[in-house]
Coordinates of C-alpha atoms in Angstrom, one line a residue:
X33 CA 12.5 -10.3 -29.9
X34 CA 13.0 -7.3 -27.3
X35 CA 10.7 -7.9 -24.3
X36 CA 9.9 -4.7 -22.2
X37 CA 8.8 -6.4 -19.0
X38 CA 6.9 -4.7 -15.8
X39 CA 7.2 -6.7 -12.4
X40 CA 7.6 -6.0 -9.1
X41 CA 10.8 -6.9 -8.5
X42 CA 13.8 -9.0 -10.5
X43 CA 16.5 -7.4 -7.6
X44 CA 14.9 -8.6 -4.7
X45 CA 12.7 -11.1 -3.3
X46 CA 11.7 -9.1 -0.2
X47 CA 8.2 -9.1 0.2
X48 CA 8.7 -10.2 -3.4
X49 CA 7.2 -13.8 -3.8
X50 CA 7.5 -13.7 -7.7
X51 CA 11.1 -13.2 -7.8
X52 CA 12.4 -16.9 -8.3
X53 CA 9.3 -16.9 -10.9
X54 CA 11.4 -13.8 -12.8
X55 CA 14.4 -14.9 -12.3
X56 CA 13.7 -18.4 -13.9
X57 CA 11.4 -17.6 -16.6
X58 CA 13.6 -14.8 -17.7
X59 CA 17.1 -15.9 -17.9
X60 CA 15.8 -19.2 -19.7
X61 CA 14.2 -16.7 -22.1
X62 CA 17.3 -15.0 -22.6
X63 CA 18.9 -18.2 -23.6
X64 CA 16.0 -18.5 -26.2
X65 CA 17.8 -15.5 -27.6
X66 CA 15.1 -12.6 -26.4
X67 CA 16.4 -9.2 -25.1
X68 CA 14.8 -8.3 -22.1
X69 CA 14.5 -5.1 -19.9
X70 CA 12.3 -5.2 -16.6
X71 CA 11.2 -2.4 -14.9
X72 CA 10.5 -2.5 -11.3
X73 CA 9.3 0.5 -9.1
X74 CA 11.4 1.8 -6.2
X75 CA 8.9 0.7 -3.6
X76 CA 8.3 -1.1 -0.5
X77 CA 12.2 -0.7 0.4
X78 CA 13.0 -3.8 -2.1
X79 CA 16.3 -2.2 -3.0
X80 CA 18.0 -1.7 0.0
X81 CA 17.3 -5.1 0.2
X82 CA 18.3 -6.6 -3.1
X83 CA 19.7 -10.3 -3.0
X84 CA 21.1 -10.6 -6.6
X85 CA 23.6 -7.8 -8.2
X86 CA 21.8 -7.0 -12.2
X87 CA 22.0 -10.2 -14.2
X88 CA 24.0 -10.4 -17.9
X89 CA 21.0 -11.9 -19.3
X90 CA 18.7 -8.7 -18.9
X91 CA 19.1 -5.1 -18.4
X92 CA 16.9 -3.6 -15.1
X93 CA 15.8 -0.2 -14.8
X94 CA 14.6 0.8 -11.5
X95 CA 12.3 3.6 -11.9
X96 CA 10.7 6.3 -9.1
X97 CA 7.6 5.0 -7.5
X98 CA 6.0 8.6 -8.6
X99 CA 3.7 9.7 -11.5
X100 CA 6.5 11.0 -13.7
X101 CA 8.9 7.9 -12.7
X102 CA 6.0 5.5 -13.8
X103 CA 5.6 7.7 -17.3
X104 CA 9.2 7.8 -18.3
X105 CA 9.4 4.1 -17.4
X106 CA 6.4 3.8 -19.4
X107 CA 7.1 5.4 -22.9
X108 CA 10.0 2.6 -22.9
X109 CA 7.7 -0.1 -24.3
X110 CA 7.8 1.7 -27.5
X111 CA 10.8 0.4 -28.4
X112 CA 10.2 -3.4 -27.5
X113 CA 8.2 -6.3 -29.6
X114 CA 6.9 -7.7 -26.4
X115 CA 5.5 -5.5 -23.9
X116 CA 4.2 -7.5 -20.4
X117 CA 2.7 -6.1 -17.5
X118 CA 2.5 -8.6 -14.3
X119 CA -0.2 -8.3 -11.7
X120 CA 1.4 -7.2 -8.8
X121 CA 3.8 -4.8 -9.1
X122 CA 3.0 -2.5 -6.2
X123 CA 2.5 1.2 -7.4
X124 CA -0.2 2.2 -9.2
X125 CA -0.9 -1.1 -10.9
X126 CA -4.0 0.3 -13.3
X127 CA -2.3 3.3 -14.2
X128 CA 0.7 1.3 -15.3
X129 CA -1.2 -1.0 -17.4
X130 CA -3.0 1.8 -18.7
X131 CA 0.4 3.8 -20.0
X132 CA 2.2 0.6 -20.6
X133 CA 0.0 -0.4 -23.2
X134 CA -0.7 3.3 -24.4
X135 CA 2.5 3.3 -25.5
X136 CA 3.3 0.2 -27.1
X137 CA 4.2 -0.3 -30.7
X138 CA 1.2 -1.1 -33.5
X139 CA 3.3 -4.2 -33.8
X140 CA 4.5 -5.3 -30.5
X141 CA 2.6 -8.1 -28.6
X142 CA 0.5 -7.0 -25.5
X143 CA 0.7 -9.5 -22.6
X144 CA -0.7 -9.3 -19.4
X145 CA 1.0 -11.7 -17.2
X146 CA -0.7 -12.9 -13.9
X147 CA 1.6 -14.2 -11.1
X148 CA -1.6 -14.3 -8.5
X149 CA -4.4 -15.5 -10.6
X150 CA -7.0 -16.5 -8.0
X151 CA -6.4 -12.8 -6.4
X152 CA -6.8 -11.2 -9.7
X153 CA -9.6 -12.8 -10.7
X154 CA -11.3 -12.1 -7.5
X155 CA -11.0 -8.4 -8.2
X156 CA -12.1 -8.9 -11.4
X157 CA -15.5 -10.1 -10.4
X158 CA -15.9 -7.7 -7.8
X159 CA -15.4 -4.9 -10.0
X160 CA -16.9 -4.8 -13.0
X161 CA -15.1 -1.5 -14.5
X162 CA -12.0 -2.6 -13.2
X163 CA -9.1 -1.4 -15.7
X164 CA -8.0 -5.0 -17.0
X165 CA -11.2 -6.1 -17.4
X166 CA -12.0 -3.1 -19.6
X167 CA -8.0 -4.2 -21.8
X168 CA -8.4 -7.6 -21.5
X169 CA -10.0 -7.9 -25.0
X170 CA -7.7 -5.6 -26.2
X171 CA -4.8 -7.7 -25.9
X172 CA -3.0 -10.4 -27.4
X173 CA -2.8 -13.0 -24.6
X174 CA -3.0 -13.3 -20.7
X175 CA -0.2 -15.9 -19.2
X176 CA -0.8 -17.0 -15.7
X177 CA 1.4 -18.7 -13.0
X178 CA -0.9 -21.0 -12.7
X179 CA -4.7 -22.0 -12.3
X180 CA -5.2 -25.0 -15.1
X181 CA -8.2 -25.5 -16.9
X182 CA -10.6 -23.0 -14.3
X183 CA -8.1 -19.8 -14.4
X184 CA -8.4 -20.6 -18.3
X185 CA -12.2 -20.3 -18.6
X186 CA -12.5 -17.6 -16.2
X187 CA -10.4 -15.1 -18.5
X188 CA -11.8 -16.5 -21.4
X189 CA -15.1 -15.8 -20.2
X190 CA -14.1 -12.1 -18.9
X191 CA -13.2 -11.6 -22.7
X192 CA -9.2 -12.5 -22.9
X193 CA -8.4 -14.0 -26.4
X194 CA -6.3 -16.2 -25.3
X195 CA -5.0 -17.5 -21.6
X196 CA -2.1 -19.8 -21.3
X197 CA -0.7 -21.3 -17.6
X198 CA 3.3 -21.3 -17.4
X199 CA 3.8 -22.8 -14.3
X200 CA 6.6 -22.3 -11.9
X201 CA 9.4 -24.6 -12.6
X202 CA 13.3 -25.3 -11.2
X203 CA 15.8 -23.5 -12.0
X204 CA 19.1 -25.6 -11.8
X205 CA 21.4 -23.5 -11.9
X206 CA 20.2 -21.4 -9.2
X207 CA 18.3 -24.2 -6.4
X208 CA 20.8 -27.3 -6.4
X209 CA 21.8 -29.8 -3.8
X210 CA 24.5 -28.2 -1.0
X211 CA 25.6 -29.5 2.4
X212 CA 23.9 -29.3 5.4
X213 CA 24.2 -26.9 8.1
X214 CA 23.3 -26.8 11.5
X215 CA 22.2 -23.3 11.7
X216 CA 18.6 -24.9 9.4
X217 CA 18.7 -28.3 10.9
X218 CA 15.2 -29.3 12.2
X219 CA 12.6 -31.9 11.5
X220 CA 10.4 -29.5 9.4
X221 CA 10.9 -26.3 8.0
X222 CA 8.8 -23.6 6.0
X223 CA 9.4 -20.7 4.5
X224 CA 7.0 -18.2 3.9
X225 CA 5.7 -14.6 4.8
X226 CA 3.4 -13.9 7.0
X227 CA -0.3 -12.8 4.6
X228 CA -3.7 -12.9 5.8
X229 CA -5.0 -15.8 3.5
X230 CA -2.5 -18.0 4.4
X231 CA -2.4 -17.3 8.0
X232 CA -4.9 -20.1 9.2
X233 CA -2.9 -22.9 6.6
X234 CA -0.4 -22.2 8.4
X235 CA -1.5 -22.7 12.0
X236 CA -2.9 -25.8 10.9
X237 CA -0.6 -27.3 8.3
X238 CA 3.0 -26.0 11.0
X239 CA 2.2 -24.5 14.2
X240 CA -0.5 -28.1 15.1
X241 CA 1.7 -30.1 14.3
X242 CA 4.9 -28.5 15.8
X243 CA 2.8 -27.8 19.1
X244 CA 1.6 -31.6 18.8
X245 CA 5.6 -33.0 18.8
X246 CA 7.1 -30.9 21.2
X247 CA 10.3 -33.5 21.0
X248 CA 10.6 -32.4 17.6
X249 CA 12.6 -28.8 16.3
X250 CA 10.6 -26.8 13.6
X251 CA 12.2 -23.9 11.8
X252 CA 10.1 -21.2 10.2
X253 CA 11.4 -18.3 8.0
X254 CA 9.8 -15.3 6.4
X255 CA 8.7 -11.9 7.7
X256 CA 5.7 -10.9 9.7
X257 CA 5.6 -13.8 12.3
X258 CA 5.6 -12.8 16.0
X259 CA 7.7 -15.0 17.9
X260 CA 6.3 -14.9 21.0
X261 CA 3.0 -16.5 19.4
X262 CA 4.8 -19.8 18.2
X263 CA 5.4 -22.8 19.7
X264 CA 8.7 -23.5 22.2
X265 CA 10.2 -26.0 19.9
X266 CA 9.9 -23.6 16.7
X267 CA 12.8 -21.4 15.8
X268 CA 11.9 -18.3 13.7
X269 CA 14.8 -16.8 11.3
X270 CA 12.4 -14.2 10.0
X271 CA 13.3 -13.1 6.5
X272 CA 15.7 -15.7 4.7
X273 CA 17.1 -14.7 1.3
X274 CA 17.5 -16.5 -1.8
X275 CA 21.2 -16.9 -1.5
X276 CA 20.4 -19.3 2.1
X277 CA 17.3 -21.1 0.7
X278 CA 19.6 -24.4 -1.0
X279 CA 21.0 -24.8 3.2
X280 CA 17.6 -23.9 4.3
X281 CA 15.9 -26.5 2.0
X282 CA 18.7 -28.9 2.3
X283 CA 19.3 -29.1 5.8
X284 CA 16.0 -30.8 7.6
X285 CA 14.5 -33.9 7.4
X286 CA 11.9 -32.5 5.4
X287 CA 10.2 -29.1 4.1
X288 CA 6.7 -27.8 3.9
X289 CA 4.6 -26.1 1.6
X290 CA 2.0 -24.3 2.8
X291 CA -0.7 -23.0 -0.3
X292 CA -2.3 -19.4 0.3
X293 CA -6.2 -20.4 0.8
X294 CA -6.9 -18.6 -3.6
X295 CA -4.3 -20.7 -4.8
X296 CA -5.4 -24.1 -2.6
X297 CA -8.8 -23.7 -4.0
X298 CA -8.1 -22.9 -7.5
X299 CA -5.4 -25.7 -7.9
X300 CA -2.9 -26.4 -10.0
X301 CA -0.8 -23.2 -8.7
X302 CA 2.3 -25.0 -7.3
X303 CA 4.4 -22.1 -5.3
X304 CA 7.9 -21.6 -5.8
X305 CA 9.1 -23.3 -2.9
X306 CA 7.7 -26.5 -4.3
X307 CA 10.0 -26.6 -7.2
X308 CA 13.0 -24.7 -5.1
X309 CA 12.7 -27.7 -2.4
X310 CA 11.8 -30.3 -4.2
X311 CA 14.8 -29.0 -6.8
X312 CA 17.3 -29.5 -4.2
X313 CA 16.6 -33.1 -3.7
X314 CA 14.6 -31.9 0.0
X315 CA 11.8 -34.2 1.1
X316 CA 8.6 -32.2 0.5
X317 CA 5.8 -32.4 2.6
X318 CA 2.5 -30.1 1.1
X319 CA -0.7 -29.4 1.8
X320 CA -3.1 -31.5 -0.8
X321 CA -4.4 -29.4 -4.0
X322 CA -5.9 -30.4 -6.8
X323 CA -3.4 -30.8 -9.7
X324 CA -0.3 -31.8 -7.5
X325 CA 0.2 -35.1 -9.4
X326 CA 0.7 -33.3 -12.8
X327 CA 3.9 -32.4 -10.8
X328 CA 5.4 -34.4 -8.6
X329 CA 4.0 -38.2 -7.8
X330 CA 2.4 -38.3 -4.6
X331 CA 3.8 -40.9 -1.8
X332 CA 7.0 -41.1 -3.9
X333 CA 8.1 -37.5 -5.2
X334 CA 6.2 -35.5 -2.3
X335 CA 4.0 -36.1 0.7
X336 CA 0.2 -34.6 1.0
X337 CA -1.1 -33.6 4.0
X338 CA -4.8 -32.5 4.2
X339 CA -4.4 -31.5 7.5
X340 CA -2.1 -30.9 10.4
X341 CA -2.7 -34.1 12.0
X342 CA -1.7 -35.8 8.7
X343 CA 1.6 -33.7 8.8
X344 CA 2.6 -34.7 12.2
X345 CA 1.7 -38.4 11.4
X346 CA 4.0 -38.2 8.5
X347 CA 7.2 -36.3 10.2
X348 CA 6.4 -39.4 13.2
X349 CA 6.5 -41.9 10.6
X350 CA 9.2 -40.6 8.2
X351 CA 13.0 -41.8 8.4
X352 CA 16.3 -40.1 7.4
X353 CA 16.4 -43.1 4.7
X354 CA 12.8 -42.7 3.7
X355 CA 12.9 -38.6 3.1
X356 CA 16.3 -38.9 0.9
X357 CA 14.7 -41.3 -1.6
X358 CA 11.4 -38.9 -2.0
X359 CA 13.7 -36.3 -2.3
X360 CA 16.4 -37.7 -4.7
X361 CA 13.3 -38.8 -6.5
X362 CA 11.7 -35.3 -6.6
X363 CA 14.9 -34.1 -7.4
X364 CA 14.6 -36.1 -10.5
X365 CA 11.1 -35.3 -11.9
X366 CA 12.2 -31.7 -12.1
X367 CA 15.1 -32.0 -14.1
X368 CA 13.4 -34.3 -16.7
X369 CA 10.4 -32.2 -17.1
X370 CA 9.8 -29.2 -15.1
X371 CA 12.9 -26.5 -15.4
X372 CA 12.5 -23.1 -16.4
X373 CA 13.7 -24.4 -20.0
X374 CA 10.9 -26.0 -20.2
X375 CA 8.2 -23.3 -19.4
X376 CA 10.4 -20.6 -21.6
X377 CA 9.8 -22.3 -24.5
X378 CA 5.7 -23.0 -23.9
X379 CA 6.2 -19.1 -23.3
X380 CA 8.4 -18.5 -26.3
X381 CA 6.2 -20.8 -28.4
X382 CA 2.9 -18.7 -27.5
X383 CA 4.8 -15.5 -28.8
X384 CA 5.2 -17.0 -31.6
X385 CA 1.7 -18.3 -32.6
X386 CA 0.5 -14.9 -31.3
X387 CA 2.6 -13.5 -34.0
X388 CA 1.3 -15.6 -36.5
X389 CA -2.3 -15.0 -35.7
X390 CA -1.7 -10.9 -36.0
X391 CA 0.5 -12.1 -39.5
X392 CA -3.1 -13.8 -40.9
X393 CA -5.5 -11.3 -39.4
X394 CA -3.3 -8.2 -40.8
X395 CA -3.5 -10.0 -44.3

């Protein structure tokens, strides 16, 4: 089936968090034997600072972040069988969902696709004529990054037909095991950007602990930290593209993951760099939320912390010996059951019954 999909970004992962979310879900699609186009806006300076060159598996168009850009982009959808808009895309969100769906076939399949469900929801309750709301019952399915069972009922109860998770996942091909390099050796790294409601997680979950083991080298990476407000023994590498983050990942003792405060209360929304790290055979060390265990086994695939004491207790404890088995054993997990071949065909295979159901109901 042709897939006309609207994201942020599928070039670049600047300021981009979705982007190994596309990237996986999209190729493994591909290989399912769906023709995709994405269409990402020219915003937020992504594309002078793409990190991939246009894949085979699907064609991007890069449309002006202006009224008219939007349209043209827009009327495109007629000619797909799928049409997705993701939350999140950056310019003029409602409006593009609005035309998007305007201009879709009679026969195409509507799909709103949620890579921030706790935000999104959020909004949703604080505004009751919020454009989504008013299309949710309109289309044929919402799919979310994650959220289990309570990101579920809460669309279901603002009127979506039908709400399906497809989780974040590894994708081998891209996140694999690589050698070590000095330039990211340190006893913990983490890699994220600097947001407001994750801000606090990090201070406790990273900066505590690194101020608490001043012996000890952290390495932090992603935009928006100030480096004159961390800790000695932390090294910041601000922004860190996807082509470095197998040597970032592979080169300390262990890696954290740090949850934004939606996603840690929601639960079962496992961020990228949980499968990227974990993928790579790192040792993972994350912050506890609920759901972690329908991922990776806790105390011998990954490490919870529920606080920043716990993390430094662990890094004090951990050997080099110790943090390659959870890591080889991680490493593991992913490739039996969570790769991005896996979630594309739970997506593929809700196409399908979504076709179905408008087969019966047209008959």
């Amino acid at each position: 089936m042709k897939i006309a999909f609207y994201g942020s970004s599928l070039l670049s992962s600047y300021w981009n968090g979705a982007a190994t979310y596309y990237r996986g879900l999209l190729k493994a699609l591909s290989r399912l034997g769906h023709d995709i186009t994405f269409y990402e806006p020219d915003a937020f300076d992504r594309q002078a600072h793409r990190d991939i060159s246009p894949p085979d598996w699907a064609r991007v168009v890069v449309y002006p972040a202006t009224p008219e850009g939007l349209e043209t982009a827009a009327r495109q959808a007629a000619a797909a069988d799928i049409v997705v808009k993701a939350s999140g895309v950056g310019y003029a969100d409602d409006l593009l969902l609005e035309r998007v769906m305007a201009h879709a076939a009679p026969h195409a399949l509507r799909v709103f696709w949620d890579v921030d469900a706790p935000a999104t929801l959020a909004a949703l309750r604080a505004a009751p004529d919020d454009p989504l709301r008013r299309c949710l019952p309109d289309l044929d399915m919402v799919l979310t990054y994650g959220g289990g069972d309570a990101v579920v009922a809460a669309y279901r109860g603002l009127g979506a037909r039908w709400c399906v998770p497809i989780y974040n996942a590894l994708d081998p091909d891209t996140h694999f095991a690589v050698a070590p390099q000095d330039r990211f050796a340190a006893a913990l790294s983490f890699l994220g950007n600097r947001l407001p409601d994750r801000e606090a997680r990090v201070a406790e979950f990273f900066l505590k602990p690194a101020a608490s083991l001043p012996d000890l080298e952290f390495l932090l990476g992603g935009s928006g930290w100030d480096p004159q407000q961390l800790p000695a023994n932390v090294t910041h590498l601000g922004h860190v593209g996807t082509g470095d983050h197998n040597l970032f990942n592979c080169s300390p003792m262990a890696v954290l993951n740090i949850s934004r405060d939606s996603m840690a209360a929601t639960g079962f929304s496992p961020a990228t760099r949980v499968f990227e790290a974990a993928g790579v055979g790192a040792c993972l060390i994350t912050d506890h939320w609920e759901g972690i265990d329908a991922f990776l086994a806790p105390g011998s695939e990954v490490l919870v912390a529920r606080d920043g004491r716990d993390v430094a207790e662990i890094l004090v404890g951990l050997t080099p010996e110790r943090a390659r088995a959870i890591g080889a054993a991680a490493q593991a997990r992913l490739l039996t059951d969570h790769t991005y071949d896996h979630r594309a065909r739970e997506a593929h295979a809700c196409f399908l019954r979504a076709a179905q159901s408008r087969k019966v109901a047209a008959e």
